[in-house]
PDB file of C-alpha atoms in Angstrom:
ATOM      1  CA  UNK A  19      -4.364 -19.788 -14.904  1.00  0.00           C
ATOM      2  CA  UNK A  20      -2.451 -18.582 -17.941  1.00  0.00           C
ATOM      3  CA  UNK A  21      -0.331 -15.435 -18.019  1.00  0.00           C
ATOM      4  CA  UNK A  22      -2.888 -13.753 -20.309  1.00  0.00           C
ATOM      5  CA  UNK A  23      -5.715 -14.535 -17.872  1.00  0.00           C
ATOM      6  CA  UNK A  24      -3.631 -13.134 -14.989  1.00  0.00           C
ATOM      7  CA  UNK A  25      -2.974  -9.937 -16.943  1.00  0.00           C
ATOM      8  CA  UNK A  26      -6.702  -9.479 -17.547  1.00  0.00           C
ATOM      9  CA  UNK A  27      -7.361  -9.425 -13.789  1.00  0.00           C
ATOM     10  CA  UNK A  28      -7.275  -5.943 -12.344  1.00  0.00           C
ATOM     11  CA  UNK A  29      -7.738  -4.299  -9.008  1.00  0.00           C
ATOM     12  CA  UNK A  30     -11.239  -3.020  -8.299  1.00  0.00           C
ATOM     13  CA  UNK A  31     -13.237  -1.537  -5.435  1.00  0.00           C
ATOM     14  CA  UNK A  32     -14.684  -5.012  -4.847  1.00  0.00           C
ATOM     15  CA  UNK A  33     -11.202  -6.503  -4.366  1.00  0.00           C
ATOM     16  CA  UNK A  34      -8.040  -4.433  -4.324  1.00  0.00           C
ATOM     17  CA  UNK A  35      -5.961  -7.616  -4.021  1.00  0.00           C
ATOM     18  CA  UNK A  36      -7.542 -10.228  -6.321  1.00  0.00           C
ATOM     19  CA  UNK A  37      -6.828 -13.843  -5.476  1.00  0.00           C
ATOM     20  CA  UNK A  38      -6.124 -14.375  -9.181  1.00  0.00           C
ATOM     21  CA  UNK A  39      -3.043 -12.183  -8.712  1.00  0.00           C
ATOM     22  CA  UNK A  40      -1.894 -14.352  -5.782  1.00  0.00           C
ATOM     23  CA  UNK A  41      -3.083 -12.083  -2.979  1.00  0.00           C
ATOM     24  CA  UNK A  42      -4.451 -13.865   0.050  1.00  0.00           C
ATOM     25  CA  UNK A  43      -6.243 -12.816   3.252  1.00  0.00           C
ATOM     26  CA  UNK A  44      -4.076 -12.126   6.277  1.00  0.00           C
ATOM     27  CA  UNK A  45      -5.789 -13.744   9.259  1.00  0.00           C
ATOM     28  CA  UNK A  46      -9.399 -14.724   9.680  1.00  0.00           C
ATOM     29  CA  UNK A  47     -11.666 -11.735   9.163  1.00  0.00           C
ATOM     30  CA  UNK A  48      -8.704  -9.454   8.511  1.00  0.00           C
ATOM     31  CA  UNK A  49      -9.092  -6.164   6.687  1.00  0.00           C
ATOM     32  CA  UNK A  50      -5.958  -6.907   4.661  1.00  0.00           C
ATOM     33  CA  UNK A  51      -4.983  -8.858   1.600  1.00  0.00           C
ATOM     34  CA  UNK A  52      -1.269  -9.479   1.344  1.00  0.00           C
ATOM     35  CA  UNK A  53       1.266 -10.321  -1.299  1.00  0.00           C
ATOM     36  CA  UNK A  54       4.036 -12.240   0.399  1.00  0.00           C
ATOM     37  CA  UNK A  55       6.105 -13.641  -2.427  1.00  0.00           C
ATOM     38  CA  UNK A  56       7.540 -17.153  -2.101  1.00  0.00           C
ATOM     39  CA  UNK A  57      11.241 -16.708  -1.467  1.00  0.00           C
ATOM     40  CA  UNK A  58      10.706 -12.997  -0.797  1.00  0.00           C
ATOM     41  CA  UNK A  59       9.453 -12.756   2.789  1.00  0.00           C
ATOM     42  CA  UNK A  60       8.855  -9.397   4.438  1.00  0.00           C
ATOM     43  CA  UNK A  61      12.125  -8.117   5.880  1.00  0.00           C
ATOM     44  CA  UNK A  62      12.541  -8.234   9.655  1.00  0.00           C
ATOM     45  CA  UNK A  63      13.331  -4.536   9.714  1.00  0.00           C
ATOM     46  CA  UNK A  64      13.437  -1.679   7.273  1.00  0.00           C
ATOM     47  CA  UNK A  65      11.310   1.148   5.982  1.00  0.00           C
ATOM     48  CA  UNK A  66       7.565   0.655   6.046  1.00  0.00           C
ATOM     49  CA  UNK A  67       5.922   2.757   3.355  1.00  0.00           C
ATOM     50  CA  UNK A  68       2.242   3.649   3.377  1.00  0.00           C
ATOM     51  CA  UNK A  69       0.185   4.899   0.452  1.00  0.00           C
ATOM     52  CA  UNK A  70      -2.796   7.003   1.505  1.00  0.00           C
ATOM     53  CA  UNK A  71      -5.750   7.987  -0.661  1.00  0.00           C
ATOM     54  CA  UNK A  72      -9.349   9.043  -0.240  1.00  0.00           C
ATOM     55  CA  UNK A  73     -11.888   6.249  -0.893  1.00  0.00           C
ATOM     56  CA  UNK A  74     -13.250   7.701  -4.121  1.00  0.00           C
ATOM     57  CA  UNK A  75      -9.769   7.432  -5.648  1.00  0.00           C
ATOM     58  CA  UNK A  76      -8.691   4.096  -4.120  1.00  0.00           C
ATOM     59  CA  UNK A  77      -9.315   1.989  -7.220  1.00  0.00           C
ATOM     60  CA  UNK A  78      -7.220   4.140  -9.559  1.00  0.00           C
ATOM     61  CA  UNK A  79      -4.383   4.316  -7.026  1.00  0.00           C
ATOM     62  CA  UNK A  80      -4.502   0.534  -6.541  1.00  0.00           C
ATOM     63  CA  UNK A  81      -4.311   0.053 -10.315  1.00  0.00           C
ATOM     64  CA  UNK A  82      -1.311   2.374 -10.426  1.00  0.00           C
ATOM     65  CA  UNK A  83       0.694   1.204  -7.403  1.00  0.00           C
ATOM     66  CA  UNK A  84       0.044  -2.532  -7.000  1.00  0.00           C
ATOM     67  CA  UNK A  85       1.306  -3.660 -10.440  1.00  0.00           C
ATOM     68  CA  UNK A  86       4.540  -1.734  -9.817  1.00  0.00           C
ATOM     69  CA  UNK A  87       4.991  -3.477  -6.460  1.00  0.00           C
ATOM     70  CA  UNK A  88       4.437  -6.874  -8.047  1.00  0.00           C
ATOM     71  CA  UNK A  89       7.026  -6.075 -10.747  1.00  0.00           C
ATOM     72  CA  UNK A  90       9.509  -5.091  -8.025  1.00  0.00           C
ATOM     73  CA  UNK A  91       8.682  -8.276  -6.085  1.00  0.00           C
ATOM     74  CA  UNK A  92       8.456  -6.351  -2.843  1.00  0.00           C
ATOM     75  CA  UNK A  93       6.407  -7.521   0.157  1.00  0.00           C
ATOM     76  CA  UNK A  94       3.222  -5.497   0.549  1.00  0.00           C
ATOM     77  CA  UNK A  95      -0.376  -5.628   1.686  1.00  0.00           C
ATOM     78  CA  UNK A  96      -3.511  -3.760   0.688  1.00  0.00           C
ATOM     79  CA  UNK A  97      -6.896  -3.266   2.327  1.00  0.00           C
ATOM     80  CA  UNK A  98      -9.288  -5.916   0.943  1.00  0.00           C
ATOM     81  CA  UNK A  99     -11.986  -3.735  -0.572  1.00  0.00           C
ATOM     82  CA  UNK A 100     -13.565  -0.292  -0.597  1.00  0.00           C
ATOM     83  CA  UNK A 101     -16.052  -1.054   2.182  1.00  0.00           C
ATOM     84  CA  UNK A 102     -13.290  -2.110   4.581  1.00  0.00           C
ATOM     85  CA  UNK A 103     -11.137   0.849   3.551  1.00  0.00           C
ATOM     86  CA  UNK A 104     -13.966   3.288   4.329  1.00  0.00           C
ATOM     87  CA  UNK A 105     -14.266   1.707   7.794  1.00  0.00           C
ATOM     88  CA  UNK A 106     -10.493   1.820   8.312  1.00  0.00           C
ATOM     89  CA  UNK A 107     -10.481   5.568   7.624  1.00  0.00           C
ATOM     90  CA  UNK A 108     -12.526   6.079  10.810  1.00  0.00           C
ATOM     91  CA  UNK A 109      -9.839   4.435  12.964  1.00  0.00           C
ATOM     92  CA  UNK A 110      -6.263   5.133  14.020  1.00  0.00           C
ATOM     93  CA  UNK A 111      -5.239   3.077  10.965  1.00  0.00           C
ATOM     94  CA  UNK A 112      -6.360   5.828   8.596  1.00  0.00           C
ATOM     95  CA  UNK A 113      -3.957   6.596   5.789  1.00  0.00           C
ATOM     96  CA  UNK A 114      -2.737   3.012   5.469  1.00  0.00           C
ATOM     97  CA  UNK A 115      -4.366   1.850   2.230  1.00  0.00           C
ATOM     98  CA  UNK A 116      -1.267   0.058   0.931  1.00  0.00           C
ATOM     99  CA  UNK A 117       1.632  -0.984   3.174  1.00  0.00           C
ATOM    100  CA  UNK A 118       5.010  -1.800   1.633  1.00  0.00           C
ATOM    101  CA  UNK A 119       7.850  -3.475   3.534  1.00  0.00           C
ATOM    102  CA  UNK A 120      11.348  -2.579   2.319  1.00  0.00           C
ATOM    103  CA  UNK A 121      14.633  -3.915   3.700  1.00  0.00           C
ATOM    104  CA  UNK A 122      16.709  -0.736   3.498  1.00  0.00           C
ATOM    105  CA  UNK A 123      16.879   2.816   2.165  1.00  0.00           C
ATOM    106  CA  UNK A 124      17.981   1.646  -1.311  1.00  0.00           C
ATOM    107  CA  UNK A 125      14.899  -0.560  -1.727  1.00  0.00           C
ATOM    108  CA  UNK A 126      12.652   2.158  -0.275  1.00  0.00           C
ATOM    109  CA  UNK A 127      14.046   4.589  -2.861  1.00  0.00           C
ATOM    110  CA  UNK A 128      13.487   2.020  -5.631  1.00  0.00           C
ATOM    111  CA  UNK A 129       9.840   1.695  -4.567  1.00  0.00           C
ATOM    112  CA  UNK A 130       9.409   5.463  -4.387  1.00  0.00           C
ATOM    113  CA  UNK A 131      10.961   5.877  -7.844  1.00  0.00           C
ATOM    114  CA  UNK A 132       8.541   3.270  -9.219  1.00  0.00           C
ATOM    115  CA  UNK A 133       5.291   4.609  -7.750  1.00  0.00           C
ATOM    116  CA  UNK A 134       5.709   8.340  -7.137  1.00  0.00           C
ATOM    117  CA  UNK A 135       5.896   9.691 -10.725  1.00  0.00           C
ATOM    118  CA  UNK A 136       2.487   8.268 -11.645  1.00  0.00           C
ATOM    119  CA  UNK A 137       1.000   9.365  -8.311  1.00  0.00           C
ATOM    120  CA  UNK A 138       2.267  12.887  -9.019  1.00  0.00           C
ATOM    121  CA  UNK A 139       0.617  12.787 -12.455  1.00  0.00           C
ATOM    122  CA  UNK A 140      -2.635  11.465 -11.015  1.00  0.00           C
ATOM    123  CA  UNK A 141      -2.639  14.361  -8.566  1.00  0.00           C
ATOM    124  CA  UNK A 142      -1.611  17.077 -11.032  1.00  0.00           C
ATOM    125  CA  UNK A 143      -3.677  16.029 -14.048  1.00  0.00           C
ATOM    126  CA  UNK A 144      -6.272  13.586 -12.768  1.00  0.00           C
ATOM    127  CA  UNK A 145      -7.492  15.486  -9.725  1.00  0.00           C
ATOM    128  CA  UNK A 146      -6.739  12.509  -7.451  1.00  0.00           C
ATOM    129  CA  UNK A 147      -6.217  13.631  -3.851  1.00  0.00           C
ATOM    130  CA  UNK A 148      -3.914  12.101  -1.248  1.00  0.00           C
ATOM    131  CA  UNK A 149      -5.650  10.648   1.783  1.00  0.00           C
ATOM    132  CA  UNK A 150      -5.044  11.408   5.448  1.00  0.00           C
ATOM    133  CA  UNK A 151      -1.539  11.264   6.869  1.00  0.00           C
ATOM    134  CA  UNK A 152      -0.850   7.964   8.629  1.00  0.00           C
ATOM    135  CA  UNK A 153       0.194   8.242  12.260  1.00  0.00           C
ATOM    136  CA  UNK A 154       2.544   6.162  14.382  1.00  0.00           C
ATOM    137  CA  UNK A 155       1.407   3.774  17.074  1.00  0.00           C
ATOM    138  CA  UNK A 156       4.528   4.663  19.092  1.00  0.00           C
ATOM    139  CA  UNK A 157       3.270   8.243  19.470  1.00  0.00           C
ATOM    140  CA  UNK A 158      -0.213   7.127  20.436  1.00  0.00           C
ATOM    141  CA  UNK A 159      -1.224   8.242  16.920  1.00  0.00           C
ATOM    142  CA  UNK A 160      -0.357  11.860  17.756  1.00  0.00           C
ATOM    143  CA  UNK A 161       2.498  12.139  15.229  1.00  0.00           C
ATOM    144  CA  UNK A 162       2.405  11.532  11.498  1.00  0.00           C
ATOM    145  CA  UNK A 163       4.808   9.393   9.555  1.00  0.00           C
ATOM    146  CA  UNK A 164       7.420  11.080   7.352  1.00  0.00           C
ATOM    147  CA  UNK A 165       6.166  12.223   3.922  1.00  0.00           C
ATOM    148  CA  UNK A 166       8.154  10.931   0.925  1.00  0.00           C
ATOM    149  CA  UNK A 167       8.469  12.077  -2.660  1.00  0.00           C
ATOM    150  CA  UNK A 168       6.332  15.201  -2.643  1.00  0.00           C
ATOM    151  CA  UNK A 169       3.176  13.626  -4.091  1.00  0.00           C
ATOM    152  CA  UNK A 170       1.359  13.641  -0.740  1.00  0.00           C
ATOM    153  CA  UNK A 171       0.356   9.981  -1.139  1.00  0.00           C
ATOM    154  CA  UNK A 172       3.504   8.314   0.231  1.00  0.00           C
ATOM    155  CA  UNK A 173       4.605   8.144   3.878  1.00  0.00           C
ATOM    156  CA  UNK A 174       7.261   6.168   5.697  1.00  0.00           C
ATOM    157  CA  UNK A 175       8.698   5.100   9.012  1.00  0.00           C
ATOM    158  CA  UNK A 176      11.367   2.674  10.220  1.00  0.00           C
ATOM    159  CA  UNK A 177      10.055  -0.597  11.622  1.00  0.00           C
ATOM    160  CA  UNK A 178      11.438  -3.611  13.444  1.00  0.00           C
ATOM    161  CA  UNK A 179       9.965  -7.123  13.353  1.00  0.00           C
ATOM    162  CA  UNK A 180       7.087  -7.337  15.800  1.00  0.00           C
ATOM    163  CA  UNK A 181       6.079  -3.685  15.382  1.00  0.00           C
ATOM    164  CA  UNK A 182       2.409  -3.317  14.677  1.00  0.00           C
ATOM    165  CA  UNK A 183       0.984  -1.162  11.936  1.00  0.00           C
TER     166      UNK A 183
END
């Protein structure tokens, strides 16, 4: 596939992580597509960032956030499609539309700087609403993650290899 063909592929409700953009399914029957870059594996520990959005706004948020993550070459995953995201919102995994794995606070800040300004604009001028706050497994899903950046879309927590979402 040529670079021009790749650039014409975009995220949609039918597939938030198109195979044409090198996303692939994580596990058989998984709800996730992932972007694990060759030579850029997910760090063993660091800040895990979640982007949360309501289903009606998922496509526009995917089109805003995912290209920025690919440019930064940061490990991330996204729910496969709108149908699976709607189902996920009824579980303890709610609020975890896009998951980003950063190695340290500097990379987490770089990601926030790349995605938050447009998310703020989408909220202020586009009427896009943040989704539910993601919760932590460690708290039995009683406590939310830490909000980042003031847009309402971005949440974070520290993780160690082997931690589950």
